[in-house]
Coordinates of C-alpha atoms in Angstrom, one line a residue:
M193 CA -19.0 18.5 4.3
V194 CA -15.5 17.9 5.8
T195 CA -14.6 14.2 6.0
Q196 CA -12.1 12.6 8.4
H197 CA -9.7 12.2 5.4
A198 CA -9.4 15.8 4.3
R199 CA -10.2 19.2 5.6
R200 CA -9.2 22.8 4.9
I201 CA -7.5 24.5 7.9
L202 CA -7.1 28.2 7.8
L203 CA -3.7 29.3 9.2
P204 CA -2.4 29.8 11.8
T205 CA -4.0 26.6 12.8
L206 CA -1.9 23.7 11.6
V207 CA -2.9 20.0 11.6
R208 CA -0.6 17.4 10.0
S209 CA -1.9 14.7 7.8
R210 CA 0.8 12.3 8.9
P211 CA 1.4 10.9 12.4
M212 CA 3.7 12.9 14.6
R213 CA 7.1 11.6 15.6
R214 CA 7.0 8.2 17.2
G215 CA 6.3 8.6 20.9
A216 CA 4.5 11.9 20.6
L217 CA 1.3 12.3 22.6
G218 CA -0.6 13.4 19.5
T219 CA 0.0 10.3 17.3
C220 CA -3.4 8.8 17.8
V221 CA -5.1 12.1 17.1
A222 CA -3.0 12.7 14.0
L223 CA -3.9 9.4 12.6
L224 CA -7.5 10.4 12.4
L225 CA -6.7 12.8 9.7
A226 CA -5.2 11.5 6.5
A227 CA -5.2 14.6 4.4
V228 CA -5.0 18.3 5.2
V229 CA -5.1 21.4 3.1
L230 CA -3.0 24.3 4.3
P231 CA -4.1 27.4 2.5
A232 CA -2.1 30.6 2.3
C233 CA -4.3 32.6 4.6
S234 CA -3.7 33.8 8.1
S235 CA -7.2 34.0 9.6
G236 CA -10.8 33.0 9.0
D237 CA -13.4 30.3 9.5
D238 CA -13.2 26.9 7.9
S239 CA -16.9 26.2 8.3
A240 CA -17.6 26.8 4.6
S241 CA -14.7 24.7 3.4
T242 CA -15.1 21.4 1.5
A243 CA -13.2 18.1 1.6
N244 CA -12.1 18.3 -2.0
G245 CA -10.5 21.7 -2.1
V246 CA -12.9 23.1 -4.6
E247 CA -14.3 25.8 -2.3
P248 CA -11.9 28.8 -2.5
V249 CA -10.3 30.0 0.7
G250 CA -11.9 32.9 2.4
G251 CA -14.8 33.1 0.0
A252 CA -12.6 33.9 -3.0
E253 CA -14.3 33.7 -6.4
V254 CA -13.4 31.0 -9.0
V255 CA -11.7 32.5 -12.0
R256 CA -12.4 30.6 -15.2
G257 CA -9.6 30.4 -17.7
G258 CA -5.9 30.9 -17.3
D259 CA -2.7 29.0 -18.1
L260 CA -1.2 26.9 -15.3
T261 CA 2.3 25.5 -15.0
Y262 CA 2.7 22.3 -13.0
A263 CA 6.2 21.0 -12.1
L264 CA 6.5 17.2 -12.0
E265 CA 9.2 15.0 -10.6
A266 CA 10.2 13.2 -13.8
E267 CA 9.7 12.9 -17.5
T268 CA 7.6 10.0 -18.9
S269 CA 9.9 9.4 -21.9
G270 CA 8.0 6.3 -23.1
G271 CA 4.8 8.2 -23.6
W272 CA 1.2 7.4 -23.0
C273 CA 0.2 4.5 -25.3
I274 CA -1.6 3.0 -22.4
P275 CA -1.1 -0.8 -23.1
E276 CA 2.6 -0.2 -23.6
A277 CA 3.2 2.6 -21.2
Q278 CA 5.2 2.5 -17.9
L279 CA 3.7 5.3 -15.8
A280 CA 5.1 6.5 -12.5
I281 CA 3.5 9.4 -10.6
S282 CA 4.4 12.0 -13.2
G283 CA 2.9 9.9 -16.0
M284 CA -0.2 9.3 -13.9
M285 CA -0.7 13.0 -13.7
V286 CA -0.8 13.4 -17.4
A287 CA -3.1 10.3 -17.7
W288 CA -5.6 12.0 -15.3
T289 CA -5.5 15.1 -17.5
V290 CA -5.9 13.6 -21.1
Y291 CA -7.8 10.4 -20.4
D292 CA -10.7 9.3 -18.1
F293 CA -11.0 6.0 -16.3
L294 CA -13.8 3.5 -16.1
F295 CA -13.7 3.6 -12.3
V296 CA -12.0 6.0 -9.9
P297 CA -11.2 5.9 -6.2
S298 CA -13.6 7.7 -3.9
A299 CA -13.3 8.9 -0.3
D300 CA -15.6 6.3 1.2
D301 CA -16.8 3.8 -1.3
G302 CA -13.7 2.2 -2.7
F303 CA -13.8 2.4 -6.5
V304 CA -16.9 4.0 -8.1
P305 CA -18.1 4.3 -11.8
F306 CA -16.7 7.2 -13.8
L307 CA -16.8 6.6 -17.6
A308 CA -18.9 3.6 -16.5
E309 CA -22.2 4.9 -15.2
S310 CA -23.1 1.8 -13.3
L311 CA -21.9 -1.8 -12.6
E312 CA -23.8 -5.0 -12.2
R313 CA -22.0 -7.9 -10.5
N314 CA -23.2 -11.4 -9.8
D315 CA -23.1 -12.9 -6.3
E316 CA -20.0 -14.9 -7.0
A317 CA -18.1 -11.8 -8.3
T318 CA -17.2 -13.6 -11.6
E319 CA -19.4 -11.6 -14.0
F320 CA -19.5 -7.9 -14.2
V321 CA -21.6 -5.8 -16.6
L322 CA -20.4 -2.2 -17.2
H323 CA -23.0 0.3 -18.4
L324 CA -21.3 3.3 -19.9
R325 CA -22.2 7.0 -19.8
E326 CA -24.2 8.3 -22.8
G327 CA -22.9 11.3 -24.7
V328 CA -19.2 11.1 -23.9
T329 CA -16.9 11.8 -26.9
F330 CA -13.2 11.5 -27.5
H331 CA -11.1 14.5 -28.5
D332 CA -11.4 13.4 -32.1
G333 CA -15.2 13.5 -31.9
S334 CA -15.7 9.7 -31.9
P335 CA -18.2 8.4 -29.3
L336 CA -17.4 6.4 -26.2
D337 CA -19.2 3.1 -26.7
A338 CA -19.0 -0.6 -25.8
E339 CA -16.9 -1.6 -28.7
V340 CA -14.1 0.9 -28.0
V341 CA -14.1 0.1 -24.3
R342 CA -13.9 -3.6 -25.0
N343 CA -11.0 -3.0 -27.4
N344 CA -9.2 -0.9 -24.7
I345 CA -9.6 -3.6 -22.1
D346 CA -8.5 -6.3 -24.5
A347 CA -5.5 -4.1 -25.4
W348 CA -4.6 -3.7 -21.8
R349 CA -4.6 -7.5 -21.3
G350 CA -2.7 -8.3 -24.5
E351 CA -5.7 -9.5 -26.5
Y352 CA -5.8 -6.7 -29.1
P353 CA -3.6 -7.4 -32.2
A354 CA -2.7 -3.7 -32.9
R355 CA -1.0 -3.3 -29.5
K356 CA 1.8 -5.1 -27.7
A357 CA 0.9 -4.8 -24.1
L358 CA 3.8 -5.0 -21.6
L359 CA 2.5 -5.6 -18.1
G360 CA -1.3 -5.8 -18.6
P361 CA -1.4 -9.5 -19.7
F362 CA -0.2 -10.5 -16.3
V363 CA -2.0 -7.8 -14.2
L364 CA -5.3 -8.7 -15.9
A365 CA -4.7 -12.4 -16.4
N366 CA -7.7 -13.2 -14.3
I367 CA -10.0 -11.8 -17.0
D368 CA -11.5 -14.7 -19.0
S369 CA -13.5 -12.7 -21.6
V370 CA -14.7 -9.3 -22.5
E371 CA -17.9 -9.1 -24.6
V372 CA -20.1 -6.3 -26.0
V373 CA -23.6 -6.7 -24.6
D374 CA -25.2 -3.7 -26.4
D375 CA -24.0 -0.3 -27.7
M376 CA -23.3 0.9 -24.2
S377 CA -22.7 -2.2 -22.1
V378 CA -19.7 -4.5 -21.7
R379 CA -19.6 -7.9 -19.9
I380 CA -16.4 -9.0 -18.2
T381 CA -16.1 -12.6 -17.0
T382 CA -13.3 -13.6 -14.6
K383 CA -11.6 -16.9 -14.0
V384 CA -12.1 -16.8 -10.2
P385 CA -14.1 -14.5 -8.0
W386 CA -12.6 -11.1 -8.2
P387 CA -14.4 -8.4 -6.2
A388 CA -11.5 -6.0 -6.7
L389 CA -11.9 -5.9 -10.5
P390 CA -13.0 -2.2 -10.6
A391 CA -9.7 -1.2 -8.9
Y392 CA -7.8 -3.2 -11.5
L393 CA -9.7 -1.4 -14.3
Y394 CA -8.5 1.9 -12.8
G395 CA -5.0 0.4 -12.7
G396 CA -3.5 2.9 -10.4
A397 CA -4.3 5.7 -12.9
R398 CA -2.6 3.7 -15.6
N399 CA -5.7 2.5 -17.5
G400 CA -6.9 5.6 -19.3
V401 CA -9.4 4.9 -22.1
M402 CA -8.0 5.7 -25.5
A403 CA -9.9 6.5 -28.7
Q404 CA -10.0 3.8 -31.4
A405 CA -7.8 5.9 -33.6
Q406 CA -5.0 5.9 -31.0
L407 CA -5.5 2.2 -30.3
D408 CA -4.9 1.5 -33.9
D409 CA -2.0 4.0 -34.5
P410 CA 1.1 2.0 -35.4
D411 CA 3.5 4.9 -35.2
T412 CA 2.5 7.7 -32.8
C413 CA 0.3 6.0 -30.2
D414 CA 2.8 7.1 -27.5
R415 CA 2.4 10.8 -28.2
A416 CA -0.7 11.4 -30.4
L417 CA -3.0 11.0 -27.4
I418 CA -6.8 10.9 -27.8
G419 CA -8.8 10.5 -24.7
T420 CA -12.1 11.8 -23.3
G421 CA -10.3 13.8 -20.5
P422 CA -10.7 17.4 -19.6
F423 CA -7.7 18.5 -21.6
E424 CA -6.3 17.7 -25.1
I425 CA -2.6 17.3 -25.9
D426 CA -1.2 20.4 -27.7
E427 CA 2.6 19.7 -27.8
W428 CA 5.2 17.6 -26.1
E429 CA 8.9 18.5 -26.1
V430 CA 10.5 15.6 -24.3
N431 CA 12.5 16.6 -21.2
D432 CA 11.2 20.2 -21.4
H433 CA 7.4 20.4 -21.3
L434 CA 4.1 18.9 -22.2
R435 CA 1.2 21.3 -22.9
V436 CA -2.5 20.4 -22.9
V437 CA -5.4 22.7 -23.8
R438 CA -9.0 22.8 -22.6
N439 CA -11.4 20.2 -24.1
D440 CA -14.4 22.4 -24.9
D441 CA -16.6 19.3 -25.2
Y442 CA -15.8 17.7 -21.9
W443 CA -18.7 15.7 -20.4
R444 CA -18.6 16.9 -16.8
D445 CA -20.1 20.0 -15.3
A446 CA -18.7 22.1 -12.4
P447 CA -20.8 22.6 -9.3
D448 CA -22.0 25.9 -10.7
G449 CA -23.6 24.1 -13.7
E450 CA -21.0 25.3 -16.2
A451 CA -18.6 23.0 -18.0
L452 CA -15.4 21.7 -16.6
P453 CA -12.4 22.2 -16.8
Y454 CA -11.8 25.7 -15.4
L455 CA -8.3 26.3 -16.9
D456 CA -7.5 27.1 -20.5
S457 CA -4.3 25.1 -20.5
I458 CA -1.8 23.3 -18.3
T459 CA 2.0 23.1 -19.0
F460 CA 3.7 20.1 -17.2
R461 CA 7.4 20.5 -16.7
P462 CA 9.7 17.7 -15.6
V463 CA 11.9 18.9 -12.8
P464 CA 13.7 16.0 -11.2
D465 CA 15.2 17.9 -8.3
A466 CA 12.6 18.4 -5.6
Q467 CA 14.2 21.6 -4.2
A468 CA 14.3 23.1 -7.7
R469 CA 10.5 22.5 -7.9
V470 CA 10.1 24.2 -4.6
N471 CA 12.3 27.1 -5.6
G472 CA 10.3 27.5 -8.8
L473 CA 7.1 27.6 -6.9
L474 CA 8.4 30.2 -4.5
S475 CA 9.7 32.4 -7.4
G476 CA 6.4 32.2 -9.2
E477 CA 7.8 30.1 -12.1
Y478 CA 5.4 27.3 -11.3
D479 CA 1.8 27.5 -10.1
M480 CA 1.8 24.0 -8.7
M481 CA 4.3 21.3 -7.8
M482 CA 4.2 17.8 -6.3
T483 CA 6.8 16.1 -4.0
S484 CA 7.3 13.3 -1.5
A485 CA 10.8 14.3 -0.6
A486 CA 11.3 15.2 3.1
P487 CA 13.5 18.3 2.7
A488 CA 11.1 19.8 0.1
T489 CA 8.1 18.8 2.4
E490 CA 9.8 20.6 5.3
T491 CA 10.2 23.8 3.2
L492 CA 6.6 23.7 1.9
D493 CA 5.3 23.3 5.5
A494 CA 7.3 26.4 6.6
E495 CA 6.1 28.4 3.6
A496 CA 2.5 27.5 4.2
R497 CA 2.8 28.4 7.9
S498 CA 4.1 31.8 6.7
G499 CA 1.2 32.3 4.4
N500 CA 3.3 32.3 1.2
I501 CA 1.8 29.3 -0.5
A502 CA -1.2 27.0 -0.3
L503 CA -0.4 23.4 0.5
Y504 CA -2.3 20.1 0.2
Q505 CA -0.8 17.2 2.0
T506 CA -1.8 13.6 2.5
S507 CA -0.8 10.1 3.5
F508 CA -4.2 8.6 2.7
N509 CA -3.8 5.1 1.2
T510 CA -0.2 5.9 0.5
E511 CA 2.7 3.9 -0.7
V512 CA 5.6 2.6 1.3
G513 CA 9.3 3.3 0.7
F514 CA 11.5 0.3 1.0
I515 CA 14.7 -1.6 -0.1
M516 CA 13.8 -4.2 -2.7
F517 CA 15.8 -7.3 -3.0
N518 CA 16.5 -9.4 -6.1
E519 CA 15.8 -12.8 -4.6
S520 CA 16.8 -14.7 -7.8
Q521 CA 20.5 -14.2 -7.3
P522 CA 23.1 -13.9 -4.6
P523 CA 23.3 -12.5 -2.0
F524 CA 19.6 -12.0 -1.5
D525 CA 18.5 -15.4 -2.6
S526 CA 19.6 -16.1 1.0
P527 CA 17.1 -15.2 3.8
T528 CA 20.1 -14.7 6.1
A529 CA 21.4 -11.9 3.9
R530 CA 18.0 -10.2 3.8
R531 CA 17.7 -10.5 7.5
A532 CA 21.2 -9.1 8.0
V533 CA 20.2 -6.0 6.1
A534 CA 16.9 -5.6 7.9
T535 CA 18.5 -6.0 11.3
A536 CA 21.3 -3.5 10.5
L537 CA 18.7 -0.8 9.7
D538 CA 18.2 1.8 12.4
R539 CA 15.0 3.0 10.8
E540 CA 14.3 5.5 13.6
S541 CA 17.6 7.2 12.8
Y542 CA 16.8 7.0 9.1
N543 CA 13.5 8.7 9.6
E544 CA 15.1 11.5 11.8
V545 CA 18.1 12.2 9.5
V546 CA 16.9 11.4 6.0
S547 CA 13.1 12.0 6.4
L548 CA 13.7 14.8 9.0
G549 CA 11.3 13.2 11.4
L550 CA 8.4 14.1 9.0
F551 CA 7.2 10.6 8.0
E552 CA 6.2 7.5 9.9
V553 CA 8.4 4.4 10.1
A554 CA 6.6 1.6 8.2
S555 CA 5.7 -1.7 9.9
G556 CA 4.8 -3.2 6.5
P557 CA 3.3 -2.4 3.1
F558 CA -0.2 -1.5 4.4
A559 CA -0.5 2.1 5.8
P560 CA -2.5 2.9 9.0
G561 CA -6.2 2.6 8.4
A562 CA -5.8 0.3 5.3
P563 CA -6.9 -3.4 5.3
G564 CA -4.1 -5.6 6.4
Y565 CA -2.3 -2.9 8.5
L566 CA -0.6 -4.1 11.7
E567 CA 1.2 -1.9 14.2
D568 CA 3.7 -4.7 14.6
A569 CA 3.9 -7.3 11.8
G570 CA 7.1 -8.8 13.1
F571 CA 9.7 -7.0 11.0
P572 CA 13.2 -7.4 12.6
A573 CA 14.2 -4.8 15.1
F574 CA 17.4 -2.9 14.8
D575 CA 20.3 -4.7 16.5
L576 CA 23.8 -4.0 15.2
D577 CA 25.4 -6.8 17.1
A578 CA 22.9 -9.3 15.7
A579 CA 23.3 -7.9 12.2
R580 CA 27.1 -8.4 12.4
E581 CA 26.5 -12.0 13.5
L582 CA 24.1 -12.5 10.5
V583 CA 26.7 -11.1 8.1
Q584 CA 29.2 -13.6 9.5
Q585 CA 26.6 -16.4 9.2
Y586 CA 26.0 -15.5 5.6
E587 CA 29.7 -15.7 4.8
R588 CA 29.9 -19.1 6.4
E589 CA 26.9 -20.4 4.6
S590 CA 27.8 -19.0 1.1
G591 CA 31.6 -18.9 1.3
S592 CA 31.5 -15.3 0.0
P593 CA 31.5 -11.9 1.7
L594 CA 28.1 -10.0 1.9
E595 CA 28.6 -7.5 -0.8
F596 CA 26.0 -6.0 -3.2
T597 CA 25.1 -3.0 -5.3
Y598 CA 22.2 -0.7 -4.3
V599 CA 20.4 1.0 -7.2
H600 CA 18.9 4.4 -6.4
G601 CA 17.5 7.5 -8.1
N602 CA 20.1 10.1 -9.3
D603 CA 18.5 13.1 -7.7
E604 CA 19.9 14.8 -4.6
D605 CA 17.4 13.4 -2.1
N606 CA 17.7 9.8 -3.3
T607 CA 21.4 10.0 -3.3
R608 CA 21.5 11.3 0.2
S609 CA 19.2 8.5 1.3
A610 CA 21.4 5.9 -0.4
Q611 CA 24.6 7.2 1.2
F612 CA 23.0 7.2 4.7
L613 CA 21.9 3.6 4.2
Q614 CA 25.3 2.6 2.8
E615 CA 27.0 3.9 5.9
M616 CA 24.5 2.2 8.2
L617 CA 24.8 -1.2 6.5
E618 CA 28.5 -1.2 6.2
A619 CA 28.7 -0.7 10.0
A620 CA 27.4 -4.2 10.2
G621 CA 30.3 -5.6 8.1
M622 CA 28.7 -5.8 4.6
T623 CA 30.0 -3.9 1.5
V624 CA 27.5 -1.7 -0.3
N625 CA 28.2 -0.2 -3.7
L626 CA 25.9 2.5 -5.0
R627 CA 24.6 2.9 -8.6
S628 CA 22.3 5.8 -9.6
T629 CA 19.7 5.8 -12.3
E630 CA 17.0 8.1 -13.7
Q631 CA 13.5 7.4 -12.5
A632 CA 12.3 7.0 -16.2
T633 CA 14.6 3.9 -16.5
Q634 CA 14.3 2.4 -13.0
I635 CA 11.3 0.2 -13.9
N636 CA 13.2 -1.2 -16.9
T637 CA 16.1 -1.9 -14.5
A638 CA 13.8 -3.7 -12.1
L639 CA 12.3 -5.7 -14.9
G640 CA 15.8 -6.8 -15.9
D641 CA 18.2 -9.0 -13.8
D642 CA 21.2 -6.7 -13.6
W643 CA 20.6 -5.5 -10.0
Q644 CA 20.8 -6.8 -6.4
A645 CA 19.0 -4.3 -4.2
M646 CA 17.1 -1.2 -5.2
A647 CA 15.4 1.9 -3.6
F648 CA 11.7 1.7 -4.4
R649 CA 8.3 3.3 -3.6
N650 CA 5.2 1.3 -4.4
F651 CA 2.2 -0.7 -3.0
P652 CA -0.5 2.0 -2.5
S653 CA -2.8 0.9 0.2
G654 CA -6.6 0.6 0.2
V655 CA -7.0 -2.5 -2.0
P656 CA -4.6 -5.2 -0.8
D657 CA -5.4 -7.4 -3.8
G658 CA -3.7 -4.7 -5.9
N659 CA -0.4 -6.2 -4.7
Y660 CA -1.2 -9.6 -6.2
V661 CA 0.9 -9.0 -9.3
W662 CA 3.8 -7.4 -7.4
W663 CA 4.3 -10.4 -5.1
Y664 CA 3.0 -13.5 -6.9
T665 CA 5.5 -16.1 -8.0
G666 CA 6.3 -15.8 -11.7
S667 CA 4.7 -12.5 -12.3
P668 CA 7.0 -10.3 -14.5
V669 CA 6.2 -7.3 -12.2
N670 CA 7.2 -9.3 -9.1
F671 CA 10.4 -7.3 -9.4
G672 CA 12.0 -8.9 -6.4
R673 CA 11.5 -12.4 -7.8
I674 CA 9.7 -13.6 -4.7
A675 CA 8.9 -17.3 -4.8
D676 CA 7.0 -18.0 -1.7
S677 CA 4.2 -20.6 -1.8
E678 CA 2.7 -19.2 1.4
V679 CA 2.6 -15.7 0.0
D680 CA 0.9 -17.1 -3.1
R681 CA -1.7 -19.0 -1.1
L682 CA -2.6 -15.9 0.9
L683 CA -2.8 -13.8 -2.2
D684 CA -5.1 -16.3 -3.9
E685 CA -7.4 -16.6 -0.8
G686 CA -7.5 -12.8 -0.3
R687 CA -8.4 -12.1 -4.0
S688 CA -11.5 -14.3 -4.0
E689 CA -12.8 -13.7 -0.5
L690 CA -16.1 -11.9 -0.5
D691 CA -16.3 -11.3 3.3
E692 CA -14.4 -8.2 4.0
D693 CA -13.6 -9.1 7.6
V694 CA -12.3 -12.5 6.6
A695 CA -10.2 -10.9 3.8
E696 CA -8.7 -8.4 6.2
G697 CA -7.5 -11.3 8.4
I698 CA -5.9 -12.9 5.4
Y699 CA -4.0 -9.8 4.5
E700 CA -2.9 -9.4 8.1
D701 CA -1.4 -12.9 7.8
L702 CA 0.2 -11.8 4.5
N703 CA 1.7 -8.8 6.2
R704 CA 3.3 -11.0 8.9
R705 CA 4.6 -13.4 6.3
L706 CA 6.4 -10.7 4.3
S707 CA 8.1 -9.5 7.5
D708 CA 9.0 -13.0 8.7
Q709 CA 10.7 -13.8 5.4
V710 CA 12.1 -10.2 5.0
H711 CA 11.0 -10.1 1.4
F712 CA 11.4 -6.3 1.7
A713 CA 13.1 -3.9 4.1
W714 CA 10.4 -1.4 5.0
L715 CA 11.5 2.2 5.6
D716 CA 8.6 4.7 5.8
W717 CA 5.2 5.5 4.5
T718 CA 5.1 8.3 1.9
T719 CA 3.5 11.7 2.6
W720 CA 2.6 13.5 -0.6
S721 CA 2.5 17.3 -0.9
V722 CA 1.1 19.6 -3.6
G723 CA 2.3 23.1 -3.2
M724 CA 0.4 25.9 -4.9
Q725 CA 0.4 29.6 -5.4
P726 CA -2.0 31.4 -3.0
D727 CA -4.5 32.0 -5.8
T728 CA -4.6 28.4 -7.0
S729 CA -7.1 25.8 -5.7
G730 CA -9.0 22.6 -6.6
V731 CA -6.4 19.9 -6.2
L732 CA -8.8 17.0 -6.0
G733 CA -11.6 18.5 -8.1
P734 CA -15.4 18.6 -7.6
P735 CA -17.5 15.7 -6.4
L736 CA -17.6 12.7 -8.7
P737 CA -20.4 12.3 -11.2
D738 CA -22.8 10.6 -8.6
D739 CA -21.9 13.1 -5.9
Q740 CA -19.3 10.9 -4.1
E741 CA -16.3 12.8 -2.8
P742 CA -13.1 12.0 -4.6
S743 CA -10.4 10.1 -2.8
P744 CA -8.1 12.5 -0.8
G745 CA -5.1 10.4 -1.7
L746 CA -2.3 11.4 -4.0
A747 CA -0.4 8.1 -4.4
T748 CA -1.8 7.7 -8.0
G749 CA -1.9 11.4 -8.8
H750 CA -5.0 13.6 -8.8
A751 CA -7.6 15.0 -11.2
T752 CA -6.9 18.3 -12.9
A753 CA -10.4 19.2 -14.2
G754 CA -11.2 21.2 -11.0
I755 CA -7.9 23.1 -10.7
H756 CA -8.6 26.8 -10.9
F757 CA -7.3 30.3 -10.1
T758 CA -9.1 32.5 -7.6
E759 CA -9.5 36.2 -7.0

């Protein structure tokens, strides 16, 4: 079945997953599709295709085995000791490969059981009983059971002595207790009603379940990975490659009844430059690569049109790109300074020049179709004269010129973006200094206090409560140091509201508040692309264990168990 979120289109037909350029007649039609697969094929009938990309194009046969090379956008130098890890998209991809999650996102039903087989919840959404799947084993042969799952959850939330959790104690602070009910059941009690708990246990692909031996490993927890996932770690040479090999005892079966995964091995290579990833794909050095960079996306689109590659592309429940302000220090402790930046942004020009007109200008954090989305949330419109007046107003109020440093990624695309923004903002009379950093260190920079403004991509849509920890006063991952009692009130109300319609209204009000106070300067919503060799398929994998279709989104990576070659 082809869903409205993802479908396989056989070239030369081309349907984009993102909205067309603003003002184009097809915008409303394009919004109906959030993900599109563009296979390297010039003719045929898509009636036999599937939403998850498992069905080979043109009736090609699945080839079992083979070694696949996947180019990622960055190294995860801190490793994958889950309670202590800091995972961006590249780290999430490895987590999907080595570990499994208690719950995963689906196409239609929010978050559904995965390592958990079922979930019981009381009417108040304060007590949750997870019943685990029988017969699942870790790579070291130890069984998945209630005790190891309880220990994992406690480790994530900073309640397990062997691990020093970094962010989990704040992300999961609403958990009151975790108890073993029986050998295969765990009870979680929360401090307030929390219907979004399954999404938090997934953790944006950051909460892979580790074996007890890895949990207790004092020295090599970051690199001696032991999960239940489809692949086992073989070797990791930092900044060169990470190789995983097939888990012959994986618990999931393919649609043909044989065991997953299909591949013998995957080699992940960190390649920070997006165009280098594209070039490697086109030369045959890489079998798959991922990007959200506009120039690379444009090249992949053209190559898919020409039939040279297969392409999966989606903006489903995606993140937003934005300028993040450090509101704990000058100049952006001043609403006037934040509004000056926002008003100086010609975001339509930014989209045309930097994003090549490929993405959609963002109205707020929540993407089209997601709860809380508003076409117009009240974000300041571009007005250069008004921006100049605001710069002068700030200087009168503070007695200082409006000058700041903008931190950005050190790759070519992020540097080009930063330089364009610098020119635009300085036209309004402010001074913008640029400072580049590697993606692997950017989260640490944000956690510290030595920055004023920063390029960022975050806030995947779909579960608005997922943003609670990013925006709540005092949270250590409230990187912008927002201290807004109205934002806090709306976050608290939205978290515990059981009526979905009422909750959506709360998050619409939150969207308006963020724009009114200019806590962020929104740029555009991210479109993710996975380019593949023509004989490679299975980006999202087969249906989930209870036959739900997997989420077509890529904002938190994708499964690797279903990736395969074809003939």
